[in-house]
Coordinates of C-alpha atoms in Angstrom, one line a residue:
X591 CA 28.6 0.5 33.6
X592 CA 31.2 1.3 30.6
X593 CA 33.8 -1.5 32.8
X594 CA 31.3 -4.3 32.4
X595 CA 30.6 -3.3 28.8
X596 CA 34.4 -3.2 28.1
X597 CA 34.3 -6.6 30.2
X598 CA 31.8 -8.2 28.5
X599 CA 33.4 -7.7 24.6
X600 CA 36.4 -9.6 25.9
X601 CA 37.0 -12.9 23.3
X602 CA 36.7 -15.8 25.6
X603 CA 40.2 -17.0 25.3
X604 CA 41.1 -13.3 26.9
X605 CA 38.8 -13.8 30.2
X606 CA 40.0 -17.2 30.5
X607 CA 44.0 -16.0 30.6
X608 CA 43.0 -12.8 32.9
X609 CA 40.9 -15.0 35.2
X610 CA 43.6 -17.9 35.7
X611 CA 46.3 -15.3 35.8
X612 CA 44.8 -13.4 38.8
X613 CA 43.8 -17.3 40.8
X614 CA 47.1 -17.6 40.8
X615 CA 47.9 -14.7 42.8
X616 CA 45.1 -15.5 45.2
X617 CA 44.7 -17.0 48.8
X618 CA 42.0 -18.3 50.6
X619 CA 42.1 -17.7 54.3
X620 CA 39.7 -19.2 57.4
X621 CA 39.4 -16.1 59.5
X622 CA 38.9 -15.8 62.9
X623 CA 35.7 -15.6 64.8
X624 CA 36.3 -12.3 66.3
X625 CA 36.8 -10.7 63.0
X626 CA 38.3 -6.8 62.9
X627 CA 38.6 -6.5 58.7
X628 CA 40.9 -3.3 58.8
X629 CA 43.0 -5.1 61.0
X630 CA 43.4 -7.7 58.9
X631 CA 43.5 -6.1 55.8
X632 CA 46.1 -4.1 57.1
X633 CA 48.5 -7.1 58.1
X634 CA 47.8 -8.3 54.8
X635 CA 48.8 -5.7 52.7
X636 CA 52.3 -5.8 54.7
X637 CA 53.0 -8.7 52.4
X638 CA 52.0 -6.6 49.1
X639 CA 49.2 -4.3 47.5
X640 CA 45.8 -6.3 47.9
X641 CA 43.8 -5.6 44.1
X642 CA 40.5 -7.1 45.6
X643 CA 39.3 -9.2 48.3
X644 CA 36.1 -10.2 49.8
X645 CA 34.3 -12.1 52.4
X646 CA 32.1 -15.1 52.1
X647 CA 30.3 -17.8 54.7
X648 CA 31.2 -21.4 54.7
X649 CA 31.5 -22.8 58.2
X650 CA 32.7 -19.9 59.5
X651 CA 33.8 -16.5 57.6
X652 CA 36.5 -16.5 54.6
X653 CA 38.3 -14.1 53.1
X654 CA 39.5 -14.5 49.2
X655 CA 42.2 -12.0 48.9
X656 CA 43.8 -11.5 45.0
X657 CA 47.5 -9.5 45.7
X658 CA 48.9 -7.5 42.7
X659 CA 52.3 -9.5 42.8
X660 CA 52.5 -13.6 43.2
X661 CA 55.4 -12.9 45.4
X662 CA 53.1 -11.8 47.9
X663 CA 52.1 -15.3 48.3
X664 CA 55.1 -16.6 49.0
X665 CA 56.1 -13.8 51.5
X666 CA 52.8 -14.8 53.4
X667 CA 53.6 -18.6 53.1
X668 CA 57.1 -18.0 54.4
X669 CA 55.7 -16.7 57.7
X670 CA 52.7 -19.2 58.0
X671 CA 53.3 -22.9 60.6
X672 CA 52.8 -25.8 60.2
X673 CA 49.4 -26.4 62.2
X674 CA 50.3 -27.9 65.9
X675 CA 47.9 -30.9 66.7
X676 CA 48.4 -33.1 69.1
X677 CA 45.3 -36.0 67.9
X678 CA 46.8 -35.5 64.5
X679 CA 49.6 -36.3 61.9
X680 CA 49.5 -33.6 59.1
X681 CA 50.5 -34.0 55.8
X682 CA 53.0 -31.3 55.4
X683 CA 51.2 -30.0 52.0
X684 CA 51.6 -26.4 51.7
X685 CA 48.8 -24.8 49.8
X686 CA 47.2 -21.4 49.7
X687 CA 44.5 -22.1 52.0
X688 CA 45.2 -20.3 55.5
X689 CA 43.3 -20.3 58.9
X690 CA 44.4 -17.1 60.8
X691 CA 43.4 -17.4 64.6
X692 CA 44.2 -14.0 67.1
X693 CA 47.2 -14.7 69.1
X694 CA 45.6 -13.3 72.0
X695 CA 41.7 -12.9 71.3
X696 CA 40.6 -11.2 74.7
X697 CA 42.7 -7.8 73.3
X698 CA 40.8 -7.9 70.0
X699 CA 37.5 -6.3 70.0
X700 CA 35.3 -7.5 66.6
X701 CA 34.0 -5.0 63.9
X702 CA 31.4 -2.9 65.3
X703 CA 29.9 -3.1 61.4
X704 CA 30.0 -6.8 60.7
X705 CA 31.7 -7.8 57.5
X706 CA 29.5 -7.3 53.6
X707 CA 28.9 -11.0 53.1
X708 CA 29.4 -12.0 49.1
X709 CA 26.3 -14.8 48.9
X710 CA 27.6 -17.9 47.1
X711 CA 23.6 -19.6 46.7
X712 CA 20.8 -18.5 45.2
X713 CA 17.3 -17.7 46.8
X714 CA 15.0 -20.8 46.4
X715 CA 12.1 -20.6 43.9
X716 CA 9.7 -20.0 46.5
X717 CA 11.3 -16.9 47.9
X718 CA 11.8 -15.6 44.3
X719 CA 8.4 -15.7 43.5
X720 CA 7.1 -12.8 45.8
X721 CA 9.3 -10.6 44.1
X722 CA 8.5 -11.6 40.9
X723 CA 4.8 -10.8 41.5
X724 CA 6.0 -7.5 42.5
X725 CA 7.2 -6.5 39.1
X726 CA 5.7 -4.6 36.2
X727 CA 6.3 -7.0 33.3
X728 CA 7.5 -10.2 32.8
X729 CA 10.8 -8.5 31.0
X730 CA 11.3 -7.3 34.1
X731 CA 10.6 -10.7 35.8
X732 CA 13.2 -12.5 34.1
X733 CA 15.8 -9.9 34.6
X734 CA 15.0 -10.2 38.1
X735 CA 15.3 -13.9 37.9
X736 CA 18.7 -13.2 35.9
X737 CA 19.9 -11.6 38.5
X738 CA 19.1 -13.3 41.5
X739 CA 20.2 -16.4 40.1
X740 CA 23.9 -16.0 37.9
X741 CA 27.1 -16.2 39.3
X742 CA 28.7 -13.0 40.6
X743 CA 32.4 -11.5 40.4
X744 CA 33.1 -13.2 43.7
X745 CA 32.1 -16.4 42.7
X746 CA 33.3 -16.8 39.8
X747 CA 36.8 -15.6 41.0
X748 CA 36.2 -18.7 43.7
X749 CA 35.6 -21.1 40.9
X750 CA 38.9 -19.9 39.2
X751 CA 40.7 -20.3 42.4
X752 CA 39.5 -23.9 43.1
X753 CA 40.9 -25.0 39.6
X754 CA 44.4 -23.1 40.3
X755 CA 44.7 -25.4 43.5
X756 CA 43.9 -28.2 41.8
X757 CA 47.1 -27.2 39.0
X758 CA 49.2 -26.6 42.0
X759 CA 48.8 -30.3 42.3
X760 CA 49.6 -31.2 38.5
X761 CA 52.4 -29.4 38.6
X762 CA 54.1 -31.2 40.9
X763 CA 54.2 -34.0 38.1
X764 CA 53.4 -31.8 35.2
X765 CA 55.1 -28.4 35.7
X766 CA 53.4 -26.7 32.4
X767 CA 49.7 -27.8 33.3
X768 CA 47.1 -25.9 33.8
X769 CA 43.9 -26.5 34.9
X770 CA 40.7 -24.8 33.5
X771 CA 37.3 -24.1 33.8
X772 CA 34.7 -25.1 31.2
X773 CA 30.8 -25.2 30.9
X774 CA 28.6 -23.6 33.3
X775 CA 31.0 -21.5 35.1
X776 CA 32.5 -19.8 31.9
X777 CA 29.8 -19.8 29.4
X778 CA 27.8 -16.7 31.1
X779 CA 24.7 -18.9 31.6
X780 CA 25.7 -20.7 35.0
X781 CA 23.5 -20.2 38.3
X782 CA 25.3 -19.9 42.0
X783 CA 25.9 -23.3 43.0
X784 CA 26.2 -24.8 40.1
X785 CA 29.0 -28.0 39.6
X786 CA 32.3 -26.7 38.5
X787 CA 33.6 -28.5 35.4
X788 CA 37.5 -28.0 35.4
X789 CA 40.3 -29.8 32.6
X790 CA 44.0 -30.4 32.9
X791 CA 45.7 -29.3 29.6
X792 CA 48.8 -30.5 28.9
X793 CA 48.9 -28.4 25.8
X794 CA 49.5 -24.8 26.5
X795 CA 53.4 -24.5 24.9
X796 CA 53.2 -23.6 22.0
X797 CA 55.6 -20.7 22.7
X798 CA 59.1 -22.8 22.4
X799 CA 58.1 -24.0 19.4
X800 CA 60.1 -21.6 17.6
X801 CA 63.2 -22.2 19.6
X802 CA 62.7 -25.8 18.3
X803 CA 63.6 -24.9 14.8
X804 CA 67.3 -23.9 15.9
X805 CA 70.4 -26.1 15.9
X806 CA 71.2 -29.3 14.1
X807 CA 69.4 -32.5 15.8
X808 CA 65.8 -33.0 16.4
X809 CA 65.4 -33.6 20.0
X810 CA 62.1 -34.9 22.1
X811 CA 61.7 -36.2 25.8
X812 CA 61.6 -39.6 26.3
X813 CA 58.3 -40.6 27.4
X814 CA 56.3 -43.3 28.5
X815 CA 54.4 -44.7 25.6
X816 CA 51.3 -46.3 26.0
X817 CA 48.6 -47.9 23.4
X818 CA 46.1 -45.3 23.8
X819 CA 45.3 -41.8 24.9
X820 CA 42.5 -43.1 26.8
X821 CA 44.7 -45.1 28.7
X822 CA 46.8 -42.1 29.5
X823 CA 44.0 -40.1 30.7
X824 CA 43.0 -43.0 33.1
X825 CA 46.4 -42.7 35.1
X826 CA 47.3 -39.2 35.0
X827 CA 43.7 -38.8 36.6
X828 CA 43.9 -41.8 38.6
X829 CA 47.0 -40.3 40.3
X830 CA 45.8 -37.0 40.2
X831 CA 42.5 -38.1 42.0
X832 CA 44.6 -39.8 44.8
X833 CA 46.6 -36.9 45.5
X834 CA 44.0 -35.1 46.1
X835 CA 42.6 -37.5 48.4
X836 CA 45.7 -38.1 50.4
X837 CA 47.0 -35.2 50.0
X838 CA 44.8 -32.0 49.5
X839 CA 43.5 -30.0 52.4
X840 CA 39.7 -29.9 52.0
X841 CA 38.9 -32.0 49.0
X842 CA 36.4 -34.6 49.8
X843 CA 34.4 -37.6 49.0
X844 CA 36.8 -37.9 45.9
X845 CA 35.7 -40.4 43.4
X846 CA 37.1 -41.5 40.2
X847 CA 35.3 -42.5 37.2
X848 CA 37.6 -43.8 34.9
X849 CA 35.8 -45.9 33.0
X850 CA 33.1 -43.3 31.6
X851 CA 33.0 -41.8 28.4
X852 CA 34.9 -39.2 29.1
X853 CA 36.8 -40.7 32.9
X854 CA 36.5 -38.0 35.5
X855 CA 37.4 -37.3 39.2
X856 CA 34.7 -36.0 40.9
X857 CA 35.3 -34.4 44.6
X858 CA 33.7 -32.2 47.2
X859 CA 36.0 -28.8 48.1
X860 CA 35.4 -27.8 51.2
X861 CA 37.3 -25.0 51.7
X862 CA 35.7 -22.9 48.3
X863 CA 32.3 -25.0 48.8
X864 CA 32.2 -26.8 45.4
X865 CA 31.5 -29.8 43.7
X866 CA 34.0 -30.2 41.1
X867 CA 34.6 -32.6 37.9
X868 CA 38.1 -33.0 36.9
X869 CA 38.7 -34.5 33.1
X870 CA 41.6 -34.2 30.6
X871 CA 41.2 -31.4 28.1
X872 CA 38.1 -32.3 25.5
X873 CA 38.6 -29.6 23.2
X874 CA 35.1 -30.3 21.9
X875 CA 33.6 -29.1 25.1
X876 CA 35.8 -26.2 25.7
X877 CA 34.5 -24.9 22.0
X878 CA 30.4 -25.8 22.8
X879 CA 31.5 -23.5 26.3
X880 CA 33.0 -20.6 24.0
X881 CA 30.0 -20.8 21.3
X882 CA 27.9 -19.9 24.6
X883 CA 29.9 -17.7 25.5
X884 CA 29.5 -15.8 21.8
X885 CA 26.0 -16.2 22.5
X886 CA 25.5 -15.0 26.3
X887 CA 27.3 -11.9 25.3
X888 CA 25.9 -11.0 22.2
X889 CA 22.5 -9.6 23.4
X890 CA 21.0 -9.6 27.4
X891 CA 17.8 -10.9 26.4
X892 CA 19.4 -14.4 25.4
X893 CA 21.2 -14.9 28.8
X894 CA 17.4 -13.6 30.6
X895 CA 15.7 -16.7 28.5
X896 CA 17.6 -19.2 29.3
X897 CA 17.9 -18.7 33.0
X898 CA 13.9 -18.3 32.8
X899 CA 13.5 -21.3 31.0
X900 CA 16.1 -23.8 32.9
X901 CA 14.2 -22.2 36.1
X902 CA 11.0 -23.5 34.3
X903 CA 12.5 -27.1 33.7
X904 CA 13.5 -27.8 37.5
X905 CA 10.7 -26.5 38.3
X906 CA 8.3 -28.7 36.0
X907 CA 10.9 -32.0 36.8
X908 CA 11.6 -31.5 33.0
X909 CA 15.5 -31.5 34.3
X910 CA 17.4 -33.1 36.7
X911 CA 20.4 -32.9 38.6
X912 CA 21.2 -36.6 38.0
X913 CA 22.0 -38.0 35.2
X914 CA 19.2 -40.0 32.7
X915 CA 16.5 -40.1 30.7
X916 CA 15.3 -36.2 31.1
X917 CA 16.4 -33.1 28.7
X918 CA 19.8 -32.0 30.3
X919 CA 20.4 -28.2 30.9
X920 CA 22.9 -27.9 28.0
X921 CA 19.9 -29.3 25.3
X922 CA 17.5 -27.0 26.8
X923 CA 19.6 -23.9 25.8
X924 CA 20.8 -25.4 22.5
X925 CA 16.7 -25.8 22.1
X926 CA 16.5 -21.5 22.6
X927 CA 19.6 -20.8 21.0
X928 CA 18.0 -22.6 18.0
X929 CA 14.6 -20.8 18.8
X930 CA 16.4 -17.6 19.1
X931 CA 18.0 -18.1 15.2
X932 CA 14.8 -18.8 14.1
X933 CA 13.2 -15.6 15.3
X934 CA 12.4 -12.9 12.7
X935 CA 15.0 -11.6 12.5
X936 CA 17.0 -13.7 14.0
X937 CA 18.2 -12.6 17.4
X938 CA 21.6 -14.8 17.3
X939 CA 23.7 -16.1 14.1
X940 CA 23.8 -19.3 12.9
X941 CA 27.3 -21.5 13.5
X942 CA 27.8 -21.3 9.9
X943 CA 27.5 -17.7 10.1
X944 CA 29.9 -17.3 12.7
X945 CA 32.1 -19.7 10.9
X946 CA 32.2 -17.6 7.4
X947 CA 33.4 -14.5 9.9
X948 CA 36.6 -16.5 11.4
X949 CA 39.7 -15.8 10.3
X950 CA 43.0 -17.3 10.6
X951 CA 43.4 -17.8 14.5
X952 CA 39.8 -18.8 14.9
X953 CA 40.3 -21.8 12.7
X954 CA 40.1 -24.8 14.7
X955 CA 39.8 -28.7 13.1
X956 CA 39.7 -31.3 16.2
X957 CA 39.7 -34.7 15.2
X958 CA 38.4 -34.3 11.8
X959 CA 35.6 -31.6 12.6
X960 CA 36.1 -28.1 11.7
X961 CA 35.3 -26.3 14.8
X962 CA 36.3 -22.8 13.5
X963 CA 34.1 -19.7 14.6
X964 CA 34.6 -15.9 14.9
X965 CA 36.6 -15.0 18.5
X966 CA 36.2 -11.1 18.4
X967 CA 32.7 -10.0 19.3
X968 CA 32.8 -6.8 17.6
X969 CA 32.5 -8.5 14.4
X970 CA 29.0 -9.5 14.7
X971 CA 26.7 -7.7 13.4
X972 CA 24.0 -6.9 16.4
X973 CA 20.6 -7.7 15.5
X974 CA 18.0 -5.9 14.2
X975 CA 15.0 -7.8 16.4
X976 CA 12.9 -5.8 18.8
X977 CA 11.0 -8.1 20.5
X978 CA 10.7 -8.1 24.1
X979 CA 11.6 -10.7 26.2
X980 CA 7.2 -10.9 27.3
X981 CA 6.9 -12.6 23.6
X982 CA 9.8 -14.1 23.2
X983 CA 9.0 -16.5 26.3
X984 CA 5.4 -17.2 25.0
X985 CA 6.4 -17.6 21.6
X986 CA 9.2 -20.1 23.1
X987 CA 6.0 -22.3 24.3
X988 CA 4.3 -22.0 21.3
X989 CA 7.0 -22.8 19.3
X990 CA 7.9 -26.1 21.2
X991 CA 4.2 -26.6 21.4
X992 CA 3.8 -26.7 17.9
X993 CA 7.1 -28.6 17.0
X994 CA 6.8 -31.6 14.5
X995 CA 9.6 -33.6 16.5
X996 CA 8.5 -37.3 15.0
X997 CA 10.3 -35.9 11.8
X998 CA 12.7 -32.8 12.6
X999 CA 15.6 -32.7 14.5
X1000 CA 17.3 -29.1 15.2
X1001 CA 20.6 -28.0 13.6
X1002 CA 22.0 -24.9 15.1
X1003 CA 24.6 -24.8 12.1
X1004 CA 22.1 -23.9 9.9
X1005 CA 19.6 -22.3 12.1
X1006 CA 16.7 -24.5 11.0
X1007 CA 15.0 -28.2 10.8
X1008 CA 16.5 -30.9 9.1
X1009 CA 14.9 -34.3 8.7
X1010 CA 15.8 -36.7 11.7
X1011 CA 19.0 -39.0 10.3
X1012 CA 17.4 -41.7 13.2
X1013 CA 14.8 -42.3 15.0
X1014 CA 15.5 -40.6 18.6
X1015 CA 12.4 -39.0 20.4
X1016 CA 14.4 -35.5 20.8
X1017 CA 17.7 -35.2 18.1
X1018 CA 19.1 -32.1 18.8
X1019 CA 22.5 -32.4 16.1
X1020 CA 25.9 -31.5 18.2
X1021 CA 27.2 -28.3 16.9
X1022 CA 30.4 -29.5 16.4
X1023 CA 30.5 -33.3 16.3
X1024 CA 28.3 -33.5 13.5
X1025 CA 27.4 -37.4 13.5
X1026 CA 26.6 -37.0 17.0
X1027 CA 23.0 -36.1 19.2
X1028 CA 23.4 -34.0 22.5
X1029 CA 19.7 -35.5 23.3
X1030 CA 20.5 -38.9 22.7
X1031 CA 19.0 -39.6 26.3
X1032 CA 16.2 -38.6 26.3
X1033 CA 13.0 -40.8 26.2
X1034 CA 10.0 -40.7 24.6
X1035 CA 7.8 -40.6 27.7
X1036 CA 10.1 -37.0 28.7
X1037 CA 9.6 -35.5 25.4
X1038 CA 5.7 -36.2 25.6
X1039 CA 5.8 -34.6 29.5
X1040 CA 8.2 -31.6 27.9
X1041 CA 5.5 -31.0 25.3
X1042 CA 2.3 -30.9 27.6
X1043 CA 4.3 -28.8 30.1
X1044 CA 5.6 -26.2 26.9
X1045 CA 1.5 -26.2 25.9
X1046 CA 0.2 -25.6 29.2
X1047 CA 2.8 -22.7 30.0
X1048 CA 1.3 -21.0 26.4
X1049 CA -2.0 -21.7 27.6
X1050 CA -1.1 -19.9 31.4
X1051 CA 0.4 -17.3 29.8
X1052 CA -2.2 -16.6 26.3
X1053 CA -5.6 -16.5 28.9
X1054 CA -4.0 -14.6 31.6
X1055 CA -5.3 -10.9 32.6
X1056 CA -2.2 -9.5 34.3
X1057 CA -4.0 -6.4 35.5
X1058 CA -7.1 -9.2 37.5
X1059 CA -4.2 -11.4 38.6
X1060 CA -2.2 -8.3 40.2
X1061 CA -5.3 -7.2 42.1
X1062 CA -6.3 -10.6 43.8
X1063 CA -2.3 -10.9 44.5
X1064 CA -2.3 -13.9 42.5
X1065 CA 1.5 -15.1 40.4
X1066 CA 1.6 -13.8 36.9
X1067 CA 3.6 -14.0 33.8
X1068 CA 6.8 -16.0 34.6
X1069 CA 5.6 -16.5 38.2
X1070 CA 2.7 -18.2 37.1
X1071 CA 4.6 -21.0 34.6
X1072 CA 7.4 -21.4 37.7
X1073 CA 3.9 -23.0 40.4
X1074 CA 4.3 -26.4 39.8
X1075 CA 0.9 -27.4 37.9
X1076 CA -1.4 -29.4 39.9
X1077 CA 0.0 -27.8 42.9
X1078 CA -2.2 -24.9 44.7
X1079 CA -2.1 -23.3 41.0
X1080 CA -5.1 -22.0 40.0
X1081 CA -4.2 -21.6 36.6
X1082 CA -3.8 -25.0 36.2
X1083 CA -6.2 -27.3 34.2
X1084 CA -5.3 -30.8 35.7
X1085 CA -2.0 -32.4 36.5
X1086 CA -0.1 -32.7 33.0
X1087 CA 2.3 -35.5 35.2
X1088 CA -0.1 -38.5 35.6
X1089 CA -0.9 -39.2 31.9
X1090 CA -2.6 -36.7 29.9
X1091 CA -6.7 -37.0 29.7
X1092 CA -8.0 -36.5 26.4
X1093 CA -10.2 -33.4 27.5
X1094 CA -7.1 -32.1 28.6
X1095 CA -5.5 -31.7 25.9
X1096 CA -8.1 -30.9 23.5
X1097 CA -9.1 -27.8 25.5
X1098 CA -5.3 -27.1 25.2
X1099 CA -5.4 -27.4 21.5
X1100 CA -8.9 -25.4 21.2
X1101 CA -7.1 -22.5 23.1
X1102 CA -3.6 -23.0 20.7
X1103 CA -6.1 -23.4 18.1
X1104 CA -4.7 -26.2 17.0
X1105 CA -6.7 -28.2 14.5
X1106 CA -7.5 -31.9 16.3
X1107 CA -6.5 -33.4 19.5
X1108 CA -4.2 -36.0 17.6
X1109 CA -1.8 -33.4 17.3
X1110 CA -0.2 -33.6 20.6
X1111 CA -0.1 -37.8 19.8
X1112 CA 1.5 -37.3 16.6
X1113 CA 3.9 -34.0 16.9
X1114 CA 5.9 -36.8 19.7
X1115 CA 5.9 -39.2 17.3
X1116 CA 3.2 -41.8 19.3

């Protein structure tokens, strides 16, 4: 549709500000059982024009309701009690999170429709399957996948809203925070239920600037000093975390992790249904989340692949949802971004590329690294590549099938293989942090099981007859590669997971004609 066209050539920075901005005219309310939604609607909207709203389950029904006006909120808060309990002492926090009960529920009769239900999960792999089977090609089996799997308008307004309650907090001691969303749930390629990442920034004013320049003295706040800005970022989250725990309604098993990398607060939301990760702004990461972004919304079959092929990884146990030695979800789509440069022609611009179309506001040097890249879509050229998404995801399995990584690492600045700077099974260079490798974890053991599970996919998908496999009802294409191997798949040559037998893998090399059966031994560096 022409709104989600116009939507989608928004600069990233633009979404961000429109999303935040309507959170922050939004309410979340517990409904009650016996739920009439005219009714409700229609008390509602006595407290201001409602722009959009919907209904969701999470112990019970919920209603996320965005007014037009922010003073709405407060007209609705000014008639809402403090919750009578007699077991209880409340903590007289008052948020927008509501429970809305009938005053007297016999009168009431319920919708005779029951309420549209926005679903915040996605199907399991086992469900999605069957309708994969069911399609015509494996195109349209990844935009199937695409589509069952990434976050919808509902929940991504949720995932806004959860991080303008947690500023609501911030503000209390910081008054021009804001909190923000960064990764998965901003950088078009995160599934429903996915984690959300949220940042405090302190740094949003650069508007009275200017004023500064007027009148005689030089004036600044005094502040507390302290010896580092890690230290700082320990105790703002340290208090931040506690209020939350003492505090908040709904947040849960908070934990804080101060002493990590980067120290996070990590909590359960129960009201919105989230896990959430609270850090202090890390510029770094909010420009690998916009660099996505550029990407996702550049051209539909990048955003298909890589929901396809992070299906592929859970599936296979090539990643996992704790952390450790395995390929994490963001190296996996640096891996098909850089795929996706290297096509010809490429499908997606290098970073340089996207550097030499920047202009003034898009440059951007944080600590030392110049992190500047174009903002405004329109300025990339689209690509001239034709391929369909049926090659591209066999050519992604021959490509990492065939991949010398015991000497090249990838570099998505310049599109292409450089020579490893050190000896890391998988070096995958951070786009931004030059000096630094986003694959630093991973072992040597995972990259051997990542390669035998990329060269059994090409072989499942190089030998298959589609038109033999639809007849006996058997999985094709991408349903074939998302049967764990060894696992009532008949496609399957042995189980790639207990150590590889040597007649394995040269009958994998015969059908990649690859020319001896050291090659798998060698291209992981053994």
């Amino acid at each position: 549709s022409d709104a989600e066209v116009s939507a989608r050539r928004k600069t990233f920075t633009e979404v961000q500000t429109e999303r935040l901005e309507q959170a922050d005219r939004s309410v979340l309310i517990k409904c009650p059982s016996k739920l009439n939604e005219k009714k409700l609607l229609q008390y509602l909207s006595s407290h201001g024009k409602i722009d959009s709203y919907f209904f969701f389950e999470n112990r019970g029904i919920n209603a996320l309701i965005e007014f037009s006006d922010k003073s709405s909120v407060a007209s609705l808060q000014a008639v809402t009690g403090i919750p009578r309990t007699a077991e209880h002492h409340v903590v007289p926090y008052k948020s927008r999170l509501f429970t809305f009960t009938l005053k007297n529920p016999g009168s009431q009769t319920a919708d005779e429709r029951p309420v549209n239900l926005s679903p915040q999960s996605h199907i399991p792999v086992n469900e999605l399957i069957p309708k994969l089977c069911r399609a015509d090609s494996i195109s349209s089996q990844m935009y199937i996948l695409l589509n069952e799997y990434q976050l919808t308008e509902e929940n991504i307004k949720l995932r806004y809203l959860a991080c303008s309650l947690v500023r609501d907090f911030a503000r209390a001691y910081f008054p021009d925070s804001t909190v923000k969303p960064f990764g998965s749930s901003v950088n078009t390629f995160g599934k429903l239920g996915c984690d959300v990442d949220m940042f405090l920034d302190f740094r949003d004013i650069p508007k009275h600037a200017t004023k500064m320049k007027k009148g005689p003295f030089e004036m600044e706040y005094q502040m507390k000093r302290l010896p580092s800005e890690r230290l700082a970022t320990q105790k703002i989250l340290s208090v931040i975390g506690d209020c939350l725990d003492n505090f908040g309604p709904g947040y849960s098993s908070v934990q804080k992790i101060l002493n990590a990398r980067c120290p996070l607060v990590k909590f359960s939301h129960q009201p919105t249904g989230f896990q959430c990760d609270l850090s202090v702004s890390n510029s770094i990461a909010i420009k690998c989340s916009e660099l996505l972004y550029i990407y996702g919304c550049l051209d539909p079959r990048v955003r298909a692949l890589v929901f396809s092929l992070r299906c592929w990884a859970r599936v296979h146990g090539l990643t996992n949802s704790v952390p450790g030695t395995w390929i994490t979800n963001f190296s996996l789509t640096m891996m098909i971004m850089f795929f996706l440069q290297k096509r010809s022609p490429p499908i997606i611009p290098t970073l340089d590329q996207l550097k030499d179309l920047a202009d003034e506001k898009d440059k951007h040097v944080i600590g030392g690294f110049d992190c500047s890249f174009v903002s405004d879509l329109s300025k990339i050229k689209p690509t001239k590549n034709t391929e369909t998404l049926d090659e591209l995801l066999c050519d992604f399995f021959q490509f990492f099938g065939n991949f010398d990584f015991r000497k090249n690492s990838l570099n998505l600045r310049k599109g292409k293989e450089v020579n490893k700077p050190e000896s890391s099974p998988l070096y995958i260079w951070n786009p931004f942090e030059q000096d630094l490798n986003i694959s630093k974890n991973v072992n040597q053991p995972q990259l051997e099981k990542f390669v035998a599970v990329v060269r059994e996919s090409a072989w499942i998908l190089q030998k298959e007859d589609k038109t033999q496999q639809m007849i006996n009802k058997e999985p094709w294409g991408l349903a074939a590669v998302l049967i764990p191997f060894g696992k009532s798949n008949p496609n399957t040559i042995k189980s790639r997971t207990k150590g590889i037998g040597s007649e394995t893998i040269k009958s994998l090399l015969d059908s990649l004609k690859l020319s001896d059966a050291n090659n798998l031994q060698k291209a992981v560096g053994k």
